[in-house]
Tab-separated table of C-alpha atoms in Angstrom:
chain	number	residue	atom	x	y	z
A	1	UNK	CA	101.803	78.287	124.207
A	2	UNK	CA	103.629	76.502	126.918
A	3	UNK	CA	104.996	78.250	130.040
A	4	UNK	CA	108.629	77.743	128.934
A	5	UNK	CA	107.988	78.847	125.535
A	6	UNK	CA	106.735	81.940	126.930
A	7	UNK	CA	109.522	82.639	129.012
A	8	UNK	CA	112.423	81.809	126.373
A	9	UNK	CA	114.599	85.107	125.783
A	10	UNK	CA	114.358	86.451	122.680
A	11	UNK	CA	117.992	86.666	120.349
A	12	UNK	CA	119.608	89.796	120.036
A	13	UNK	CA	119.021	91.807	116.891
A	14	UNK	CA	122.767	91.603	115.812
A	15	UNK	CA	126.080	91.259	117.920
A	16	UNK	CA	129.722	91.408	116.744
A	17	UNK	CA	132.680	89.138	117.328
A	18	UNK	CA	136.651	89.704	117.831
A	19	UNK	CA	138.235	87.298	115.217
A	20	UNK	CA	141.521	86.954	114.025
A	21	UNK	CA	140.650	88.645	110.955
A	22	UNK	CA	138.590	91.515	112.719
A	23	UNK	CA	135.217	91.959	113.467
A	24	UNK	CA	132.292	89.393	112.562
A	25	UNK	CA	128.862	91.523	112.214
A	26	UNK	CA	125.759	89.427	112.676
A	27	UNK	CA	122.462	90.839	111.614
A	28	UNK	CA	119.400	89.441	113.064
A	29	UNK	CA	116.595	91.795	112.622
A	30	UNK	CA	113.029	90.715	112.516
A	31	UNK	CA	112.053	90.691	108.971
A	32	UNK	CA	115.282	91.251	107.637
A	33	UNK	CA	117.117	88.663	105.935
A	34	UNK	CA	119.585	87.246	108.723
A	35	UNK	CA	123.236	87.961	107.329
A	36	UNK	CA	126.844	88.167	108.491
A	37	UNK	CA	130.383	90.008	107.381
A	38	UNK	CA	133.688	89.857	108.418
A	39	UNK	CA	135.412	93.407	108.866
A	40	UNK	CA	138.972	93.788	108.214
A	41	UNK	CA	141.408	94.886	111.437
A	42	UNK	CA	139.849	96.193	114.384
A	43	UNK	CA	140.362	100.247	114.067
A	44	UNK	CA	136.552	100.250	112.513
A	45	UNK	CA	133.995	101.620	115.141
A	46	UNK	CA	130.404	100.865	115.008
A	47	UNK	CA	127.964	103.435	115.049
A	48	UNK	CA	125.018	102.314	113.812
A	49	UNK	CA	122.976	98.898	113.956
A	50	UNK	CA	119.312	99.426	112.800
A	51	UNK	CA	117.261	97.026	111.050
A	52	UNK	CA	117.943	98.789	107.302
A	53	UNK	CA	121.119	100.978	107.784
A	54	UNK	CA	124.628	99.359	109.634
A	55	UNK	CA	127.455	102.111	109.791
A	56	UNK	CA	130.733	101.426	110.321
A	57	UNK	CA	133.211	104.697	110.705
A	58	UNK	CA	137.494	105.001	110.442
A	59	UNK	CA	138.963	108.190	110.154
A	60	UNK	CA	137.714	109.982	107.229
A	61	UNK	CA	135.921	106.788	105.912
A	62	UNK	CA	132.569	105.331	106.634
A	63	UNK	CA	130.911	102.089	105.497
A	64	UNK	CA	127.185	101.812	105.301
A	65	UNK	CA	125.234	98.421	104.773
A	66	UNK	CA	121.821	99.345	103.557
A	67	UNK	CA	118.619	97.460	102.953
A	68	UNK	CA	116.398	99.198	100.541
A	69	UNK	CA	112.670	97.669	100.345
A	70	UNK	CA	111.256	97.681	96.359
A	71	UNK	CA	107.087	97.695	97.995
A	72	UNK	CA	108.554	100.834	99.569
A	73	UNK	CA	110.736	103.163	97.438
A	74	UNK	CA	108.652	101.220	94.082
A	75	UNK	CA	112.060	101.553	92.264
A	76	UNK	CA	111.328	98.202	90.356
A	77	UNK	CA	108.267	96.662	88.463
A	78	UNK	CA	107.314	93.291	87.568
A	79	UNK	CA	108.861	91.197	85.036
A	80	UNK	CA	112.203	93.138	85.306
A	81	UNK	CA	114.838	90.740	86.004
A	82	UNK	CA	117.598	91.192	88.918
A	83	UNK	CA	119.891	93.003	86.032
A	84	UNK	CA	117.210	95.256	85.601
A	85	UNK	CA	116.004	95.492	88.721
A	86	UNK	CA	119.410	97.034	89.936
A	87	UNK	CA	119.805	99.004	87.170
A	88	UNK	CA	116.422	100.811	88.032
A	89	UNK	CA	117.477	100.753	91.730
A	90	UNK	CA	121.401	102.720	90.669
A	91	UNK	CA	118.474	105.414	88.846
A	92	UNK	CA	116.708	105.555	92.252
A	93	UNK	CA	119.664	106.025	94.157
A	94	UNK	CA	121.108	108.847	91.575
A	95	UNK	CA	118.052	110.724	91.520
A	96	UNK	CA	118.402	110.950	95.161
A	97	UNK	CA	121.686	112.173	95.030
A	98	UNK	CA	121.801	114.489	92.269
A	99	UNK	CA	119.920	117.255	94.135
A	100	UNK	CA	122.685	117.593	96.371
A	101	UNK	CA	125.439	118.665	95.145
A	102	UNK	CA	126.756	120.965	92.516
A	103	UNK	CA	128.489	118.494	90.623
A	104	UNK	CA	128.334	114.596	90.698
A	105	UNK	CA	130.504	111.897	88.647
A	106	UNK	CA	128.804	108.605	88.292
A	107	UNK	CA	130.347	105.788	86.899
A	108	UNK	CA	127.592	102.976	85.102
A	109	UNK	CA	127.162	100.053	86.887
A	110	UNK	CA	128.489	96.864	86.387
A	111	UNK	CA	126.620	93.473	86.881
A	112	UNK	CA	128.581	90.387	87.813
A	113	UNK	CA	126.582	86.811	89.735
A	114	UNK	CA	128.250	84.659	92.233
A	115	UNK	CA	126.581	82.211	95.058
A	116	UNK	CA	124.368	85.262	96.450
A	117	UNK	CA	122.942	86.217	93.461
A	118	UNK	CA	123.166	89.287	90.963
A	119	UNK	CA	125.125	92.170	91.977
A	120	UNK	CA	125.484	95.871	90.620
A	121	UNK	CA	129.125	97.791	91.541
A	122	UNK	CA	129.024	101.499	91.002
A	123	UNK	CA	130.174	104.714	92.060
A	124	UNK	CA	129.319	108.261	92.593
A	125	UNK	CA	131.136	111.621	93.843
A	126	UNK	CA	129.552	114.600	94.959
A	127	UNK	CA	131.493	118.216	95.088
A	128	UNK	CA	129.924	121.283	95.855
A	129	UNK	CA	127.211	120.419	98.757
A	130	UNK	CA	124.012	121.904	98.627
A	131	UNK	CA	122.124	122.811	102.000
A	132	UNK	CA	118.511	120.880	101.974
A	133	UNK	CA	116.177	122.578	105.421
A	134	UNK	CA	117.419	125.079	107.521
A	135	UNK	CA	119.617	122.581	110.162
A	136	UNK	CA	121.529	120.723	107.506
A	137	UNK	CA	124.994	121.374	107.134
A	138	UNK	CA	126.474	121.305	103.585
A	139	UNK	CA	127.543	117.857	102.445
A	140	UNK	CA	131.420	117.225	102.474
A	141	UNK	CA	133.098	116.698	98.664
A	142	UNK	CA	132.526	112.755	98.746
A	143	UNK	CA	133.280	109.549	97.150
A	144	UNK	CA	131.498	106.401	97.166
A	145	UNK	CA	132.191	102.734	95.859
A	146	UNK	CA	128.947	100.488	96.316
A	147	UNK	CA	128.311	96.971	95.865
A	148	UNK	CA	124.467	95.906	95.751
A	149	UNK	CA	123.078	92.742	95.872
A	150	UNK	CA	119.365	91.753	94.140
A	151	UNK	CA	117.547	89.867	97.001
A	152	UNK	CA	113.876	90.733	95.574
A	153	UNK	CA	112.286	92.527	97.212
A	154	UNK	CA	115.493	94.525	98.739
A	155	UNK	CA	118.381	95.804	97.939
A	156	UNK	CA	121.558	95.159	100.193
A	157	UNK	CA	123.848	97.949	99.764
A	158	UNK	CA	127.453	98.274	100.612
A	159	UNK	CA	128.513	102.108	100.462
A	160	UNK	CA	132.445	102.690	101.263
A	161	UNK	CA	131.962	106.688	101.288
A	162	UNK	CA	135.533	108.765	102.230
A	163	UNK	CA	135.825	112.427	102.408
A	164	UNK	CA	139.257	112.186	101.844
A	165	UNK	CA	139.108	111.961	97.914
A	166	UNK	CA	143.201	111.226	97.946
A	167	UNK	CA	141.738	107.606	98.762
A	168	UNK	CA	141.808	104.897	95.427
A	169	UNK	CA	138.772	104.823	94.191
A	170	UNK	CA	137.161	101.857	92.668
A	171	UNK	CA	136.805	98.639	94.908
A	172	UNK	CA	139.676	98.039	96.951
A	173	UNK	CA	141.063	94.576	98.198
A	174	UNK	CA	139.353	94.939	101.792
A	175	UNK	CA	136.303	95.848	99.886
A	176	UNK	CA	136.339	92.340	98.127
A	177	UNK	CA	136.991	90.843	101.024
A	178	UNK	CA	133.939	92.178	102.835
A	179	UNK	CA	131.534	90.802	99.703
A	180	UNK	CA	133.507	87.536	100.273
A	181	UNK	CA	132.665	87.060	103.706
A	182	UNK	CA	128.993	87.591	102.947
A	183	UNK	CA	127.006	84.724	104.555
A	184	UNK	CA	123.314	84.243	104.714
A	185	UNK	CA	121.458	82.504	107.685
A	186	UNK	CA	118.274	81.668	106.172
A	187	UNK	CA	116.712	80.597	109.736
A	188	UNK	CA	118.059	83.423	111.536
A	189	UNK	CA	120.385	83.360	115.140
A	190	UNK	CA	118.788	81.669	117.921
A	191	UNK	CA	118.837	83.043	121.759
A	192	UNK	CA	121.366	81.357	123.288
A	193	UNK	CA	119.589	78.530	126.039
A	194	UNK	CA	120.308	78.715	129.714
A	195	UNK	CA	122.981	76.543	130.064
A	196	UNK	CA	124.514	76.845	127.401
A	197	UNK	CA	127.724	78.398	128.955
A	198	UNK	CA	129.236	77.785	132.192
A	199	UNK	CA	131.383	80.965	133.896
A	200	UNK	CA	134.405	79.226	136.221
């Protein structure tokens, strides 16, 4: 390797924009497939960026983009095909669920294709939390609309969760716009160069 190739700064593992729209998330992670989303308005906070789990938190509501790896969690075999494989991956996610509350409604999921590939909406809500290990609090009453997207070998998951179970379920307009904004960078975001920018 050359000196200068050595010395070139590495990108950042995601960074967010100001747009007029709201906020432009850009994921970057090693290993990850590189993506980006718009968020609606500007009152969401970020409080999480790893390389599987973004959260995004307003109020009483909470939006989660999730990776989930298939060689890890082995919720898919071969020869299923993406309808399949989400369907098995919806069972996964249940059966991790179930054992914590008292009561859960979960609506079947529906399959529907555009540009990215095969996706699976559903929903869940959980009443009655149980207490799993001695430091855990008791899960809140909860509702959940996700959107997840086939991109073998993961899953990307988009969880709108609320505690405040006055808010419409089912997928709401800001939602949809959310999937919609969905972009894929198959070659990732580059560092950006020295000299690139000038300050004045």
């Amino acid at each position: 390797c050359s000196l200068s190739a050595l010395s070139r700064p590495e990108p950042p593992a995601y960074f967010s924009e100001i747009t007029t729209e709201g906020i432009r998330y850009s994921h970057n992670w090693e290993a990850r497939p590189c993506f980006s989303i718009q968020v609606p308005g500007t009152d969401w906070h970020l409080t999480k960026a790893e390389a599987d789990r973004i959260t995004w938190r307003r109020g009483s509501e909470t939006l989660h983009v999730y990776f989930t790896d298939n060689r890890e969690a082995r919720y898919a075999v071969s020869g299923m095909s993406p309808e399949q494989a989400l369907r098995a991956f919806v069972a996964y996610e249940v059966e991790y669920i179930r054992p914590r509350f008292d009561v859960q409604v979960i609506d079947p999921p529906r399959i529907a294709v555009d540009d990215n590939g095969t996706w699976s909406q559903w929903s869940w809500e959980g009443y009655g939390g149980r207490k799993h290990g001695s430091t855990v609090l008791l899960p809140a009453d909860q509702r959940h609309v996700v959107s997840s997207l086939w991109l073998d070998p993961w899953v990307l998951s988009f969880d709108w969760a609320s505690t405040d179970l006055e808010v419409e379920g089912g997928p709401r307009p800001e939602m949809i716009s959310v999937i919609e904004s969905l972009q894929f960078t198959p070659a990732c975001f580059e560092a950006m160069r020295a000299g690139e920018t000038r300050l004045f």
